[in-house]
mmCIF file of C-alpha atoms and ligand atoms in Angstrom:
data_model
loop_
_atom_site.group_PDB
_atom_site.id
_atom_site.type_symbol
_atom_site.label_atom_id
_atom_site.label_comp_id
_atom_site.label_asym_id
_atom_site.label_seq_id
_atom_site.Cartn_x
_atom_site.Cartn_y
_atom_site.Cartn_z
ATOM 1 C CA MET A 1 -103.754 -25.079 -101.303
ATOM 2 C CA THR A 2 -104.627 -22.079 -99.327
ATOM 3 C CA ASN A 3 -106.549 -18.842 -100.443
ATOM 4 C CA PRO A 4 -104.412 -15.993 -99.713
ATOM 5 C CA PHE A 5 -107.438 -13.584 -99.017
ATOM 6 C CA GLU A 6 -109.190 -13.639 -95.926
ATOM 7 C CA PHE A 7 -112.586 -11.985 -94.925
ATOM 8 C CA GLY A 8 -115.205 -11.779 -92.120
ATOM 9 C CA ARG A 9 -111.944 -11.685 -89.454
ATOM 10 C CA GLU A 10 -109.701 -9.403 -87.781
ATOM 11 C CA LEU A 11 -106.073 -9.627 -89.311
ATOM 12 C CA SER A 12 -103.006 -9.627 -88.240
ATOM 13 C CA ASP A 13 -99.938 -7.869 -88.383
ATOM 14 C CA THR A 14 -98.466 -9.659 -91.882
ATOM 15 C CA GLU A 15 -101.973 -10.155 -93.692
ATOM 16 C CA ILE A 16 -102.998 -6.417 -93.753
ATOM 17 C CA VAL A 17 -102.334 -3.833 -97.095
ATOM 18 C CA ASP A 18 -101.050 -1.316 -96.222
ATOM 19 C CA ARG A 19 -102.102 0.792 -93.163
ATOM 20 C CA THR A 20 -98.275 1.395 -91.956
ATOM 21 C CA ASP A 21 -99.220 5.080 -90.915
ATOM 22 C CA GLU A 22 -102.226 4.040 -89.065
ATOM 23 C CA VAL A 23 -100.946 1.443 -87.493
ATOM 24 C CA ASP A 24 -97.414 3.469 -85.942
ATOM 25 C CA LEU A 25 -99.916 6.217 -85.141
ATOM 26 C CA VAL A 26 -101.717 3.887 -83.074
ATOM 27 C CA VAL A 27 -98.907 1.997 -81.768
ATOM 28 C CA ARG A 28 -97.506 5.636 -80.710
ATOM 29 C CA ALA A 29 -100.852 6.462 -78.647
ATOM 30 C CA LEU A 30 -100.121 3.004 -76.948
ATOM 31 C CA ARG A 31 -96.651 3.211 -76.130
ATOM 32 C CA GLY A 32 -96.986 6.711 -75.215
ATOM 33 C CA ARG A 33 -100.167 6.987 -72.822
ATOM 34 C CA GLU A 34 -101.769 9.190 -75.559
ATOM 35 C CA ARG A 35 -105.740 9.143 -76.759
ATOM 36 C CA LEU A 36 -106.862 8.086 -79.300
ATOM 37 C CA PHE A 37 -110.349 7.877 -81.469
ATOM 38 C CA LEU A 38 -110.174 5.661 -84.548
ATOM 39 C CA ILE A 39 -113.100 6.068 -85.950
ATOM 40 C CA GLY A 40 -114.146 4.426 -90.403
ATOM 41 C CA PRO A 41 -116.673 3.343 -92.224
ATOM 42 C CA ARG A 42 -117.823 -0.926 -91.090
ATOM 43 C CA ARG A 43 -115.928 -3.799 -92.922
ATOM 44 C CA PHE A 44 -113.011 -0.652 -93.550
ATOM 45 C CA GLY A 45 -110.245 -3.222 -91.073
ATOM 46 C CA LYS A 46 -110.539 -1.070 -87.838
ATOM 47 C CA THR A 47 -110.059 -4.233 -85.868
ATOM 48 C CA SER A 48 -107.048 -4.954 -88.184
ATOM 49 C CA ILE A 49 -105.509 -2.151 -87.288
ATOM 50 C CA LEU A 50 -105.565 -2.664 -83.749
ATOM 51 C CA ARG A 51 -104.570 -6.587 -83.364
ATOM 52 C CA ALA A 52 -101.719 -4.946 -85.935
ATOM 53 C CA ALA A 53 -101.110 -2.470 -83.716
ATOM 54 C CA THR A 54 -101.646 -4.443 -80.444
ATOM 55 C CA GLU A 55 -99.491 -7.333 -81.545
ATOM 56 C CA ARG A 56 -96.279 -4.558 -82.190
ATOM 57 C CA ALA A 57 -96.939 -2.287 -78.844
ATOM 58 C CA GLU A 58 -97.316 -5.843 -77.279
ATOM 59 C CA ALA A 59 -94.036 -6.663 -78.951
ATOM 60 C CA ALA A 60 -92.199 -3.410 -77.948
ATOM 61 C CA GLY A 61 -92.939 -4.345 -74.320
ATOM 62 C CA ALA A 62 -96.388 -2.721 -73.748
ATOM 63 C CA ILE A 63 -99.417 -4.652 -71.990
ATOM 64 C CA VAL A 64 -102.715 -3.933 -74.048
ATOM 65 C CA LEU A 65 -106.000 -4.060 -72.790
ATOM 66 C CA ARG A 66 -108.196 -4.812 -75.700
ATOM 67 C CA TYR A 67 -111.571 -5.058 -75.721
ATOM 68 C CA ASN A 68 -115.294 -5.110 -77.926
ATOM 69 C CA ALA A 69 -117.487 -3.972 -76.515
ATOM 70 C CA GLU A 70 -120.400 -5.342 -78.540
ATOM 71 C CA ALA A 71 -119.277 -8.469 -77.976
ATOM 72 C CA TYR A 72 -120.278 -8.415 -73.961
ATOM 73 C CA PRO A 73 -123.595 -8.779 -73.229
ATOM 74 C CA SER A 74 -123.585 -5.800 -70.240
ATOM 75 C CA LEU A 75 -121.809 -3.397 -69.586
ATOM 76 C CA THR A 76 -121.006 -4.515 -66.423
ATOM 77 C CA ALA A 77 -119.518 -7.837 -67.986
ATOM 78 C CA LEU A 78 -117.198 -5.929 -69.839
ATOM 79 C CA ALA A 79 -116.302 -4.018 -66.742
ATOM 80 C CA GLU A 80 -115.894 -7.486 -65.015
ATOM 81 C CA ARG A 81 -113.838 -8.785 -67.890
ATOM 82 C CA ILE A 82 -111.363 -6.140 -67.327
ATOM 83 C CA VAL A 83 -110.792 -6.418 -63.593
ATOM 84 C CA ALA A 84 -110.484 -9.799 -64.347
ATOM 85 C CA ASP A 85 -107.562 -9.162 -66.716
ATOM 86 C CA ALA A 86 -106.170 -7.149 -64.733
ATOM 87 C CA ALA A 87 -105.738 -9.379 -61.849
ATOM 88 C CA LYS A 88 -104.255 -11.363 -64.345
ATOM 89 C CA ARG A 89 -101.693 -9.137 -66.046
ATOM 90 C CA LEU A 90 -100.592 -6.493 -63.827
ATOM 91 C CA THR A 91 -100.892 -7.322 -60.038
ATOM 92 C CA GLY A 92 -98.058 -9.943 -60.299
ATOM 93 C CA PRO A 93 -97.982 -12.832 -58.769
ATOM 94 C CA VAL A 94 -100.798 -14.494 -57.695
ATOM 95 C CA GLN A 95 -100.827 -14.470 -54.128
ATOM 96 C CA LYS A 96 -101.044 -10.945 -54.539
ATOM 97 C CA ALA A 97 -103.746 -10.292 -56.964
ATOM 98 C CA GLY A 98 -106.025 -10.440 -54.354
ATOM 99 C CA LYS A 99 -104.968 -7.727 -52.273
ATOM 100 C CA LYS A 100 -103.598 -5.516 -55.132
ATOM 101 C CA ILE A 101 -106.645 -5.873 -56.759
ATOM 102 C CA GLN A 102 -109.080 -5.043 -53.535
ATOM 103 C CA GLU A 103 -107.319 -1.698 -53.342
ATOM 104 C CA ALA A 104 -107.229 -0.802 -57.235
ATOM 105 C CA PHE A 105 -110.772 -1.550 -57.526
ATOM 106 C CA GLY A 106 -112.381 -0.733 -54.523
ATOM 107 C CA THR A 107 -115.273 0.886 -55.228
ATOM 108 C CA LEU A 108 -116.423 -1.695 -57.465
ATOM 109 C CA ARG A 109 -116.610 -4.534 -54.541
ATOM 110 C CA PRO A 110 -115.468 -7.013 -56.606
ATOM 111 C CA GLN A 111 -114.922 -10.503 -55.504
ATOM 112 C CA LEU A 112 -112.252 -12.382 -57.636
ATOM 113 C CA THR A 113 -111.996 -15.860 -58.611
ATOM 114 C CA TYR A 114 -109.062 -17.667 -59.357
ATOM 115 C CA SER A 115 -108.620 -20.699 -61.859
ATOM 116 C CA PRO A 116 -105.421 -22.548 -60.628
ATOM 117 C CA LEU A 117 -106.273 -25.142 -63.943
ATOM 118 C CA ALA A 118 -106.525 -23.204 -66.063
ATOM 119 C CA ASP A 119 -104.544 -20.268 -64.832
ATOM 120 C CA THR A 120 -107.234 -17.526 -65.124
ATOM 121 C CA PHE A 121 -109.503 -14.747 -63.195
ATOM 122 C CA SER A 122 -113.150 -14.088 -63.295
ATOM 123 C CA ALA A 123 -114.118 -11.394 -61.086
ATOM 124 C CA SER A 124 -117.658 -10.141 -60.012
ATOM 125 C CA LEU A 125 -118.879 -6.818 -59.091
ATOM 126 C CA THR A 126 -120.710 -6.815 -55.920
ATOM 127 C CA ALA A 127 -121.300 -3.036 -56.668
ATOM 128 C CA ALA A 128 -123.083 -3.685 -59.945
ATOM 129 C CA ALA A 129 -126.363 -3.540 -58.554
ATOM 130 C CA SER A 130 -126.502 0.099 -57.073
ATOM 131 C CA ALA A 131 -124.173 1.881 -59.486
ATOM 132 C CA SER A 132 -125.029 3.175 -63.687
ATOM 133 C CA GLU A 133 -122.930 0.832 -66.451
ATOM 134 C CA PRO A 134 -120.658 3.534 -67.834
ATOM 135 C CA ALA A 135 -119.891 4.650 -63.463
ATOM 136 C CA LEU A 136 -119.000 1.084 -63.512
ATOM 137 C CA ILE A 137 -116.409 1.154 -66.834
ATOM 138 C CA ALA A 138 -115.304 4.718 -65.370
ATOM 139 C CA ASP A 139 -114.159 2.757 -62.565
ATOM 140 C CA ALA A 140 -112.634 -0.308 -63.806
ATOM 141 C CA LEU A 141 -110.724 2.021 -66.097
ATOM 142 C CA SER A 142 -109.747 4.161 -62.729
ATOM 143 C CA GLY A 143 -108.369 1.058 -61.405
ATOM 144 C CA LEU A 144 -106.181 0.252 -64.418
ATOM 145 C CA ASP A 145 -105.142 4.011 -63.885
ATOM 146 C CA ALA A 146 -104.045 2.390 -60.588
ATOM 147 C CA LEU A 147 -102.624 -0.399 -61.191
ATOM 148 C CA ALA A 148 -100.492 0.948 -64.741
ATOM 149 C CA ALA A 149 -98.542 3.134 -62.350
ATOM 150 C CA THR A 150 -96.634 0.533 -61.231
ATOM 151 C CA ALA A 151 -96.222 -1.050 -63.391
ATOM 152 C CA GLY A 152 -93.348 -0.566 -65.083
ATOM 153 C CA LYS A 153 -93.886 -0.905 -68.396
ATOM 154 C CA PRO A 154 -96.687 1.289 -70.645
ATOM 155 C CA VAL A 155 -99.980 -0.119 -70.247
ATOM 156 C CA ALA A 156 -102.904 0.731 -72.730
ATOM 157 C CA VAL A 157 -106.716 -0.151 -73.591
ATOM 158 C CA VAL A 158 -108.324 -0.534 -76.577
ATOM 159 C CA ILE A 159 -112.108 -0.855 -76.601
ATOM 160 C CA ASP A 160 -113.284 -1.425 -80.033
ATOM 161 C CA GLU A 161 -117.285 -0.635 -80.868
ATOM 162 C CA PHE A 162 -116.123 1.966 -77.970
ATOM 163 C CA GLN A 163 -120.284 3.846 -79.090
ATOM 164 C CA ARG A 164 -121.992 0.860 -77.115
ATOM 165 C CA VAL A 165 -120.490 2.111 -73.846
ATOM 166 C CA VAL A 166 -122.252 5.120 -74.300
ATOM 167 C CA GLU A 167 -124.928 5.061 -76.477
ATOM 168 C CA ASP A 168 -127.756 3.286 -74.061
ATOM 169 C CA GLY A 169 -126.462 6.664 -70.774
ATOM 170 C CA GLY A 170 -126.637 9.425 -73.351
ATOM 171 C CA ILE A 171 -125.307 12.680 -72.148
ATOM 172 C CA LYS A 172 -124.536 12.097 -68.853
ATOM 173 C CA ALA A 173 -122.776 8.409 -69.463
ATOM 174 C CA GLU A 174 -120.590 10.034 -72.394
ATOM 175 C CA GLY A 175 -119.662 12.807 -68.962
ATOM 176 C CA GLU A 176 -118.946 9.890 -66.868
ATOM 177 C CA VAL A 177 -116.525 8.055 -68.420
ATOM 178 C CA ARG A 178 -114.984 11.461 -69.972
ATOM 179 C CA ALA A 179 -114.781 12.414 -66.116
ATOM 180 C CA ALA A 180 -112.490 9.260 -65.792
ATOM 181 C CA VAL A 181 -110.121 8.953 -68.438
ATOM 182 C CA GLN A 182 -109.375 12.470 -68.524
ATOM 183 C CA ALA A 183 -107.674 12.130 -64.957
ATOM 184 C CA HIS A 184 -105.680 8.910 -65.774
ATOM 185 C CA ASP A 185 -101.869 10.013 -66.099
ATOM 186 C CA HIS A 186 -100.688 6.672 -66.530
ATOM 187 C CA LEU A 187 -102.834 4.814 -69.214
ATOM 188 C CA GLY A 188 -103.063 4.752 -72.452
ATOM 189 C CA TYR A 189 -106.279 5.068 -74.548
ATOM 190 C CA VAL A 190 -107.701 4.047 -78.210
ATOM 191 C CA PHE A 191 -111.457 4.226 -78.307
ATOM 192 C CA ALA A 192 -112.183 2.505 -82.524
ATOM 193 C CA GLY A 193 -115.657 2.802 -83.395
ATOM 194 C CA SER A 194 -117.876 1.816 -86.655
ATOM 195 C CA LYS A 195 -121.077 4.074 -86.153
ATOM 196 C CA THR A 196 -119.294 6.552 -88.073
ATOM 197 C CA ARG A 197 -121.041 9.951 -87.529
ATOM 198 C CA MET A 198 -121.933 8.862 -83.549
ATOM 199 C CA LEU A 199 -118.386 8.749 -82.933
ATOM 200 C CA ALA A 200 -117.159 11.603 -85.348
ATOM 201 C CA GLU A 201 -120.290 13.826 -83.552
ATOM 202 C CA MET A 202 -119.288 12.433 -79.526
ATOM 203 C CA THR A 203 -115.814 14.015 -80.355
ATOM 204 C CA GLY A 204 -116.481 16.849 -82.929
ATOM 205 C CA ASP A 205 -118.550 18.491 -81.196
ATOM 206 C CA GLU A 206 -117.654 21.172 -78.932
ATOM 207 C CA SER A 207 -121.067 20.611 -76.625
ATOM 208 C CA ARG A 208 -120.139 16.521 -75.872
ATOM 209 C CA PRO A 209 -117.974 15.542 -73.193
ATOM 210 C CA PHE A 210 -115.606 13.747 -75.476
ATOM 211 C CA TYR A 211 -114.912 17.137 -77.456
ATOM 212 C CA ARG A 212 -111.160 17.365 -77.745
ATOM 213 C CA LEU A 213 -110.163 15.151 -75.395
ATOM 214 C CA GLY A 214 -108.103 12.982 -77.505
ATOM 215 C CA ALA A 215 -106.760 12.994 -81.199
ATOM 216 C CA ARG A 216 -108.793 11.819 -83.925
ATOM 217 C CA LEU A 217 -108.022 9.395 -86.754
ATOM 218 C CA PHE A 218 -110.038 8.653 -90.116
ATOM 219 C CA VAL A 219 -109.929 5.235 -91.265
ATOM 220 C CA GLY A 220 -110.185 5.391 -95.096
ATOM 221 C CA PRO A 221 -110.235 3.154 -97.657
ATOM 222 C CA VAL A 222 -106.674 0.967 -98.658
ATOM 223 C CA PRO A 223 -105.198 3.110 -101.512
ATOM 224 C CA ARG A 224 -105.556 1.312 -105.008
ATOM 225 C CA ASP A 225 -101.397 1.180 -105.028
ATOM 226 C CA ASP A 226 -101.538 -1.085 -102.298
ATOM 227 C CA PHE A 227 -104.355 -3.174 -102.987
ATOM 228 C CA ARG A 228 -103.438 -3.298 -106.887
ATOM 229 C CA PRO A 229 -100.373 -5.166 -106.083
ATOM 230 C CA ALA A 230 -101.548 -7.074 -103.042
ATOM 231 C CA LEU A 231 -104.214 -8.945 -105.068
ATOM 232 C CA ALA A 232 -101.997 -9.324 -108.439
ATOM 233 C CA ASN A 233 -99.996 -11.138 -105.456
ATOM 234 C CA GLY A 234 -102.211 -13.562 -103.947
ATOM 235 C CA PHE A 235 -103.318 -14.686 -107.890
ATOM 236 C CA ARG A 236 -99.307 -15.278 -108.803
ATOM 237 C CA ASP A 237 -98.271 -16.714 -106.139
ATOM 238 C CA ALA A 238 -100.425 -19.451 -107.248
ATOM 239 C CA GLY A 239 -99.949 -19.394 -110.171
ATOM 240 C CA LEU A 240 -102.650 -18.082 -111.480
ATOM 241 C CA THR A 241 -103.275 -15.215 -114.040
ATOM 242 C CA ILE A 242 -104.946 -12.408 -113.385
ATOM 243 C CA SER A 243 -105.674 -9.113 -115.832
ATOM 244 C CA ASP A 244 -105.061 -5.835 -114.528
ATOM 245 C CA GLU A 245 -108.295 -4.481 -115.796
ATOM 246 C CA ALA A 246 -109.597 -7.406 -113.616
ATOM 247 C CA VAL A 247 -108.136 -6.680 -111.005
ATOM 248 C CA GLU A 248 -109.856 -2.775 -111.431
ATOM 249 C CA ALA A 249 -113.000 -4.912 -112.049
ATOM 250 C CA ILE A 250 -112.565 -6.325 -108.114
ATOM 251 C CA LEU A 251 -111.642 -2.907 -106.741
ATOM 252 C CA ASP A 252 -114.538 -1.234 -108.423
ATOM 253 C CA LEU A 253 -116.898 -3.333 -108.196
ATOM 254 C CA ALA A 254 -116.160 -3.560 -103.970
ATOM 255 C CA GLU A 255 -116.127 0.359 -104.040
ATOM 256 C CA ASP A 256 -112.759 -0.085 -102.618
ATOM 257 C CA VAL A 257 -114.289 -1.078 -99.461
ATOM 258 C CA PRO A 258 -111.399 -3.651 -97.878
ATOM 259 C CA TYR A 259 -113.850 -6.858 -96.847
ATOM 260 C CA ASN A 260 -115.775 -6.083 -99.971
ATOM 261 C CA VAL A 261 -112.621 -6.366 -102.095
ATOM 262 C CA GLN A 262 -111.141 -9.218 -100.455
ATOM 263 C CA ARG A 263 -114.632 -11.225 -100.259
ATOM 264 C CA LEU A 264 -115.074 -10.735 -103.910
ATOM 265 C CA ALA A 265 -110.992 -11.780 -104.737
ATOM 266 C CA HIS A 266 -111.571 -14.722 -102.436
ATOM 267 C CA GLU A 267 -114.377 -16.006 -104.623
ATOM 268 C CA SER A 268 -112.610 -15.069 -107.933
ATOM 269 C CA TRP A 269 -109.374 -16.675 -106.447
ATOM 270 C CA ALA A 270 -111.328 -19.771 -105.713
ATOM 271 C CA GLU A 271 -113.188 -20.459 -109.332
ATOM 272 C CA ALA A 272 -109.433 -18.874 -111.397
ATOM 273 C CA LEU A 273 -108.122 -22.449 -109.188
ATOM 274 C CA ALA A 274 -111.067 -24.937 -109.697
ATOM 275 C CA GLU A 275 -111.532 -23.442 -113.598
ATOM 276 C CA GLY A 276 -108.014 -22.519 -114.330
ATOM 277 C CA GLU A 277 -108.526 -19.677 -116.837
ATOM 278 C CA LEU A 278 -107.066 -16.532 -116.535
ATOM 279 C CA VAL A 279 -109.509 -13.839 -114.843
ATOM 280 C CA ALA A 280 -110.449 -11.461 -116.694
ATOM 281 C CA PRO A 281 -113.004 -8.823 -115.860
ATOM 282 C CA GLU A 282 -116.087 -10.360 -117.036
ATOM 283 C CA ARG A 283 -114.986 -12.920 -115.149
ATOM 284 C CA VAL A 284 -115.344 -11.075 -111.844
ATOM 285 C CA GLN A 285 -118.587 -9.318 -112.770
ATOM 286 C CA ALA A 286 -120.053 -13.155 -113.006
ATOM 287 C CA THR A 287 -118.550 -14.171 -110.020
ATOM 288 C CA LEU A 288 -119.625 -11.133 -107.855
ATOM 289 C CA ASP A 289 -123.320 -11.825 -109.638
ATOM 290 C CA ARG A 290 -123.423 -15.572 -108.134
ATOM 291 C CA LEU A 291 -122.088 -14.022 -104.960
ATOM 292 C CA VAL A 292 -124.770 -12.316 -104.265
ATOM 293 C CA SER A 293 -127.490 -14.574 -105.373
ATOM 294 C CA ARG A 294 -126.039 -17.142 -103.026
ATOM 295 C CA ASP A 295 -126.587 -14.092 -100.306
ATOM 296 C CA ASP A 296 -129.721 -13.209 -102.056
ATOM 297 C CA PRO A 297 -132.008 -14.123 -98.783
ATOM 298 C CA PHE A 298 -130.358 -11.538 -96.598
ATOM 299 C CA TYR A 299 -130.294 -8.701 -99.415
ATOM 300 C CA THR A 300 -134.470 -9.248 -99.944
ATOM 301 C CA GLN A 301 -134.725 -9.563 -96.374
ATOM 302 C CA THR A 302 -132.937 -6.515 -96.157
ATOM 303 C CA TRP A 303 -135.148 -4.785 -99.348
ATOM 304 C CA ASN A 304 -138.529 -5.782 -97.672
ATOM 305 C CA GLY A 305 -137.998 -3.963 -94.425
ATOM 306 C CA LEU A 306 -137.286 -0.717 -96.312
ATOM 307 C CA SER A 307 -140.456 1.206 -97.257
ATOM 308 C CA ARG A 308 -141.493 2.496 -101.142
ATOM 309 C CA THR A 309 -139.669 5.655 -100.765
ATOM 310 C CA GLN A 310 -136.775 4.276 -98.826
ATOM 311 C CA LYS A 311 -136.564 1.559 -102.038
ATOM 312 C CA GLN A 312 -136.589 4.602 -104.220
ATOM 313 C CA ALA A 313 -134.103 6.093 -102.582
ATOM 314 C CA LEU A 314 -131.910 2.811 -102.411
ATOM 315 C CA LEU A 315 -131.922 3.007 -106.022
ATOM 316 C CA ALA A 316 -130.982 5.991 -106.826
ATOM 317 C CA VAL A 317 -127.907 5.568 -104.716
ATOM 318 C CA ALA A 318 -126.956 2.302 -105.720
ATOM 319 C CA ARG A 319 -127.014 4.012 -110.136
ATOM 320 C CA GLU A 320 -126.542 7.127 -109.775
ATOM 321 C CA GLY A 321 -123.169 7.457 -107.735
ATOM 322 C CA GLY A 322 -124.493 8.819 -104.406
ATOM 323 C CA THR A 323 -123.838 12.431 -105.460
ATOM 324 C CA GLY A 324 -126.361 14.730 -107.164
ATOM 325 C CA LEU A 325 -129.711 13.272 -105.733
ATOM 326 C CA TYR A 326 -131.663 15.950 -105.057
ATOM 327 C CA ALA A 327 -132.162 17.754 -108.767
ATOM 328 C CA GLY A 328 -135.489 17.457 -109.804
ATOM 329 C CA ASP A 329 -134.990 14.426 -112.996
ATOM 330 C CA LEU A 330 -133.095 11.935 -111.006
ATOM 331 C CA LEU A 331 -136.342 12.869 -108.045
ATOM 332 C CA ARG A 332 -139.034 12.543 -110.628
ATOM 333 C CA ALA A 333 -136.727 9.615 -112.369
ATOM 334 C CA TYR A 334 -137.102 7.669 -108.762
ATOM 335 C CA ASN A 335 -140.725 8.806 -108.734
ATOM 336 C CA LEU A 336 -139.651 10.730 -104.900
ATOM 337 C CA ALA A 337 -142.077 14.046 -104.451
ATOM 338 C CA SER A 338 -139.408 16.758 -102.845
ATOM 339 C CA PRO A 339 -135.891 16.964 -101.695
ATOM 340 C CA SER A 340 -137.571 16.082 -98.680
ATOM 341 C CA THR A 341 -138.568 12.769 -99.127
ATOM 342 C CA MET A 342 -135.166 12.306 -100.697
ATOM 343 C CA GLN A 343 -133.404 13.085 -97.765
ATOM 344 C CA THR A 344 -135.877 11.331 -95.069
ATOM 345 C CA ALA A 345 -135.483 8.399 -96.336
ATOM 346 C CA ILE A 346 -131.831 8.722 -96.970
ATOM 347 C CA GLY A 347 -131.987 9.302 -93.544
ATOM 348 C CA ALA A 348 -133.908 6.022 -92.841
ATOM 349 C CA LEU A 349 -131.299 4.034 -95.043
ATOM 350 C CA VAL A 350 -127.911 5.278 -92.627
ATOM 351 C CA LYS A 351 -129.897 4.874 -89.873
ATOM 352 C CA ALA A 352 -130.451 1.340 -90.516
ATOM 353 C CA GLY A 353 -127.013 0.640 -91.718
ATOM 354 C CA VAL A 354 -127.560 0.313 -95.719
ATOM 355 C CA ALA A 355 -126.192 3.666 -96.403
ATOM 356 C CA ARG A 356 -123.405 5.961 -94.909
ATOM 357 C CA GLU A 357 -122.594 9.568 -95.842
ATOM 358 C CA GLU A 358 -118.596 10.281 -96.495
ATOM 359 C CA GLU A 359 -116.855 13.508 -97.623
ATOM 360 C CA HIS A 360 -116.100 13.925 -101.238
ATOM 361 C CA GLN A 361 -114.849 16.611 -103.315
ATOM 362 C CA GLY A 362 -116.098 19.412 -100.855
ATOM 363 C CA GLY A 363 -119.746 17.557 -101.049
ATOM 364 C CA ILE A 364 -121.351 14.539 -99.285
ATOM 365 C CA ARG A 365 -121.841 11.864 -101.632
ATOM 366 C CA VAL A 366 -123.946 8.621 -100.134
ATOM 367 C CA ARG A 367 -122.889 5.315 -100.353
ATOM 368 C CA LEU A 368 -123.880 1.708 -100.168
ATOM 369 C CA GLU A 369 -122.552 0.254 -96.938
ATOM 370 C CA ASP A 370 -122.366 -2.757 -98.859
ATOM 371 C CA PRO A 371 -121.015 -2.119 -102.022
ATOM 372 C CA PHE A 372 -122.520 -5.691 -103.400
ATOM 373 C CA PHE A 373 -125.894 -4.569 -102.627
ATOM 374 C CA ALA A 374 -125.894 -2.584 -105.916
ATOM 375 C CA ALA A 375 -124.916 -5.875 -108.168
ATOM 376 C CA TRP A 376 -128.419 -7.737 -106.383
ATOM 377 C CA LEU A 377 -130.367 -4.390 -106.848
ATOM 378 C CA ARG A 378 -129.353 -4.630 -110.979
ATOM 379 C CA LEU A 379 -129.950 -8.642 -111.037
ATOM 380 C CA PHE A 380 -133.046 -8.812 -108.781
ATOM 381 C CA VAL A 381 -135.333 -5.551 -109.272
ATOM 382 C CA ALA A 382 -136.769 -3.721 -112.184
ATOM 383 C CA VAL A 383 -135.720 -0.569 -113.170
ATOM 384 C CA PRO A 384 -138.273 2.127 -112.334
HETATM 385 N N1 ATP B 401 -105.806 -3.546 -94.684
HETATM 386 C C1 ATP B 401 -106.276 -4.499 -95.185
HETATM 387 N N2 ATP B 401 -106.005 -5.357 -95.756
HETATM 388 C C2 ATP B 401 -106.977 -6.086 -96.790
HETATM 389 N N3 ATP B 401 -108.129 -7.255 -96.272
HETATM 390 C C3 ATP B 401 -108.619 -5.962 -95.351
HETATM 391 C C4 ATP B 401 -107.679 -5.001 -94.728
HETATM 392 N N4 ATP B 401 -108.454 -3.810 -93.674
HETATM 393 C C5 ATP B 401 -109.645 -5.274 -93.817
HETATM 394 N N5 ATP B 401 -109.907 -5.980 -94.556
HETATM 395 C C6 ATP B 401 -110.758 -6.822 -94.623
HETATM 396 O O1 ATP B 401 -111.961 -6.390 -93.793
HETATM 397 C C7 ATP B 401 -112.084 -7.332 -92.950
HETATM 398 C C8 ATP B 401 -112.568 -6.803 -92.460
HETATM 399 O O2 ATP B 401 -111.744 -5.787 -91.272
HETATM 400 P P1 ATP B 401 -112.079 -5.919 -90.086
HETATM 401 O O3 ATP B 401 -112.568 -6.832 -88.970
HETATM 402 O O4 ATP B 401 -110.522 -5.660 -89.520
HETATM 403 O O5 ATP B 401 -112.915 -4.214 -90.520
HETATM 404 P P2 ATP B 401 -113.662 -3.928 -89.083
HETATM 405 O O6 ATP B 401 -113.407 -1.911 -89.783
HETATM 406 O O7 ATP B 401 -112.988 -3.620 -87.541
HETATM 407 O O8 ATP B 401 -115.203 -4.168 -89.357
HETATM 408 P P3 ATP B 401 -116.486 -3.674 -88.317
HETATM 409 O O9 ATP B 401 -116.919 -2.709 -88.722
HETATM 410 O O10 ATP B 401 -117.818 -5.108 -89.250
HETATM 411 O O11 ATP B 401 -116.385 -4.295 -87.034
HETATM 412 C C9 ATP B 401 -111.349 -7.860 -92.597
HETATM 413 O O12 ATP B 401 -111.170 -9.859 -92.819
HETATM 414 C C10 ATP B 401 -110.477 -8.385 -94.295
HETATM 415 O O13 ATP B 401 -111.064 -9.238 -95.493
HETATM 416 MG MG1 MG B 402 -114.498 -4.051 -86.216
#
């Protein structure tokens, strides 16, 4: 029997829980030549939304080129992939690909290679040595726009981990890419990113080139009303029983982060199958303890990489729920000299990808990027 709770890979349209509105909006952008920024914390399911929307838009006749900018060793490699994909999907018969690619991507001076056996293209950009990397991306997108004009169906580009495209080049890179994207009438664009703050600032700050270039869609947690039945069904379909309280315990301990929910549900399901008991909240907690004990080397390494004040701030975040962190009593309890010490420490934790900040009841709440870190801290770090 296969475990119904998958984690750590992008899920497809039929596997994801909820996300109907998000997927609809992305599909609309892809098919309607809109520009959309999909912004959300790590492991909330952005890539899965993109995949589901891509599958659906393509089923409806669109051509969607989807990239993860972090999966390429350089932006040049990404630009080369874009040109090669354009040759494959936007130029018609193979015989015409070379000429059409030269016309559309002339400034990049591409050398196209076709492998008949695998029916694949590869491209090498001979202009790469003299141009900046973001400029190569901008030119590659402009070439796509030119080909999209005569494609006879909607063409769209999805770039996941988009911050990677501009993070090294600063404002200048943002300006170059924006200028290109803004001039394109024939392409739909969806840019997604997990460094929430960075992408949010890039698109929401008037002084930045990407300000108001497109609509913004913020990805939040999957609503519990959708996750609860999905979790219960996964157990029930295998003849296992999980109590309502245990379902709630999974969502609580995972702090509603979809990846963590799926991971804890996966382990709980596997143990229930092996041991055949009713899954109760205590079992879920014990399962999580085993899970973080197994991951102990990873948590230990992260913990050891923090300064003393960062450790204290992390303990406070994990134990106090992430709000009211600047109150005098709390600072004293955690041995932190002043609110600004706390602030600096939290800033460092956010930068290190250990914590994140989210809007909460009109204020800011600090959360652990990996909610299971709290379980590890409870097990292995003494109360101050
Ligand atoms: N809607 C969902 N329903 C069920 N599980 C989900 C959902 N979205 C995400 N997940 C879980 O989270 C995991 C990670 O999803 P995904 O890779 O799409 O997230 P992401 O936001 O792109 O993450 P990253 O920030 O690491 O790129 C999935 O493998 C799955 O276990
Ligand atoms: Mg992702």
